[in-house]
Amino acid sequence: MPVITFIEFDGTEHQVDADAGISIMETALKHNIPGIDADCGGSAVCGTCHCFVQAGGPLPAVDPQEESMLGLRPDRAEDSRLGCQVVISDEMGDLTVKLPEFQM
Ligand code: FES
C-alpha cells in the first residue's frame, strides 16, 4: 500500500496510507487534506486539484485533457499533475504530493 506525503504550501506535512484504485484527489478529500478543491469532482475540467507529484515508480501519462488544464496554470512545473487524473497503484511506490499556494 503506497504512502502519500502531502505537503501544504506552508510546509505542513500529512502522511496517509493510500488505497490503490483511487486518485490522489480522492485520497486528499478522504483524509481532509487542505489545498485540493476538486470543484468538478474529478472530470479534469476545473484544474482545482493541481498538485506537484513525485513518485517512486511510473505515473500514468498526461492525456490531452489534463494537458490542456495544466496549461492554464501559471505555476505549472515539470511535476504538475491534476490529482484527479492520477489513480494510485502499488507500482507507483510512495508518493510526495506538494500542494500549490492556491487553486484557481
Ligand atoms: S477535480 Fe476538477 S480537474 Fe481534477
mmCIF file of N, CA and C and ligand atoms in Angstrom, residues 25 36-50 69 82-85, ligand 1:
data_model
loop_
_atom_site.group_PDB
_atom_site.id
_atom_site.type_symbol
_atom_site.label_atom_id
_atom_site.label_comp_id
_atom_site.label_asym_id
_atom_site.label_seq_id
_atom_site.Cartn_x
_atom_site.Cartn_y
_atom_site.Cartn_z
ATOM 1 N N MET A 25 -6.505 12.932 -5.750
ATOM 2 C CA MET A 25 -7.533 13.894 -5.312
ATOM 3 C C MET A 25 -8.507 13.237 -4.332
ATOM 4 N N ILE A 36 -6.699 20.983 -1.845
ATOM 5 C CA ILE A 36 -7.260 20.374 -3.056
ATOM 6 C C ILE A 36 -8.754 20.681 -3.035
ATOM 7 N N ASP A 37 -9.222 21.449 -4.018
ATOM 8 C CA ASP A 37 -10.633 21.833 -4.014
ATOM 9 C C ASP A 37 -11.504 20.835 -4.793
ATOM 10 N N ALA A 38 -11.036 20.417 -5.965
ATOM 11 C CA ALA A 38 -11.754 19.408 -6.756
ATOM 12 C C ALA A 38 -13.177 19.838 -7.097
ATOM 13 N N ASP A 39 -13.313 21.048 -7.619
ATOM 14 C CA ASP A 39 -14.638 21.595 -7.904
ATOM 15 C C ASP A 39 -15.445 20.764 -8.894
ATOM 16 N N CYS A 40 -14.794 20.118 -9.840
ATOM 17 C CA CYS A 40 -15.551 19.364 -10.859
ATOM 18 C C CYS A 40 -15.751 17.902 -10.473
ATOM 19 N N GLY A 41 -15.233 17.514 -9.344
ATOM 20 C CA GLY A 41 -15.456 16.143 -8.881
ATOM 21 C C GLY A 41 -14.616 15.095 -9.582
ATOM 22 N N GLY A 42 -13.639 15.523 -10.346
ATOM 23 C CA GLY A 42 -12.730 14.545 -10.953
ATOM 24 C C GLY A 42 -12.867 14.381 -12.452
ATOM 25 N N SER A 43 -13.516 15.329 -13.105
ATOM 26 C CA SER A 43 -13.732 15.225 -14.550
ATOM 27 C C SER A 43 -12.653 15.910 -15.383
ATOM 28 N N ALA A 44 -11.617 16.395 -14.734
ATOM 29 C CA ALA A 44 -10.496 17.040 -15.425
ATOM 30 C C ALA A 44 -10.909 18.298 -16.189
ATOM 31 N N VAL A 45 -11.884 19.029 -15.633
ATOM 32 C CA VAL A 45 -12.312 20.252 -16.313
ATOM 33 C C VAL A 45 -12.204 21.503 -15.441
ATOM 34 N N CYS A 46 -11.769 21.371 -14.196
ATOM 35 C CA CYS A 46 -11.676 22.568 -13.344
ATOM 36 C C CYS A 46 -10.243 22.951 -13.005
ATOM 37 N N GLY A 47 -9.383 21.996 -12.886
ATOM 38 C CA GLY A 47 -7.979 22.271 -12.551
ATOM 39 C C GLY A 47 -7.722 22.577 -11.089
ATOM 40 N N THR A 48 -8.738 22.455 -10.236
ATOM 41 C CA THR A 48 -8.549 22.824 -8.823
ATOM 42 C C THR A 48 -8.048 21.664 -7.965
ATOM 43 N N CYS A 49 -7.493 20.677 -8.629
ATOM 44 C CA CYS A 49 -6.817 19.593 -7.910
ATOM 45 C C CYS A 49 -5.342 19.568 -8.302
ATOM 46 N N HIS A 50 -4.877 20.709 -8.834
ATOM 47 C CA HIS A 50 -3.477 20.787 -9.276
ATOM 48 C C HIS A 50 -2.533 20.513 -8.106
ATOM 49 N N MET A 69 -5.696 21.504 -19.253
ATOM 50 C CA MET A 69 -5.979 22.167 -17.967
ATOM 51 C C MET A 69 -4.687 22.619 -17.295
ATOM 52 N N LEU A 82 -2.889 16.885 -12.440
ATOM 53 C CA LEU A 82 -4.208 17.004 -11.840
ATOM 54 C C LEU A 82 -4.373 15.791 -10.936
ATOM 55 N N GLY A 83 -4.615 16.061 -9.660
ATOM 56 C CA GLY A 83 -4.697 14.949 -8.713
ATOM 57 C C GLY A 83 -5.792 13.951 -9.048
ATOM 58 N N CYS A 84 -6.829 14.428 -9.742
ATOM 59 C CA CYS A 84 -7.931 13.511 -10.079
ATOM 60 C C CYS A 84 -7.564 12.553 -11.196
ATOM 61 N N GLN A 85 -6.489 12.846 -11.917
ATOM 62 C CA GLN A 85 -6.121 12.020 -13.063
ATOM 63 C C GLN A 85 -5.002 11.032 -12.737
HETATM 64 S S1 FES B 1 -11.145 17.681 -9.781
HETATM 65 FE FE1 FES B 1 -11.505 19.043 -11.419
HETATM 66 S S2 FES B 1 -9.774 18.799 -12.660
HETATM 67 FE FE2 FES B 1 -9.406 17.415 -11.036
#
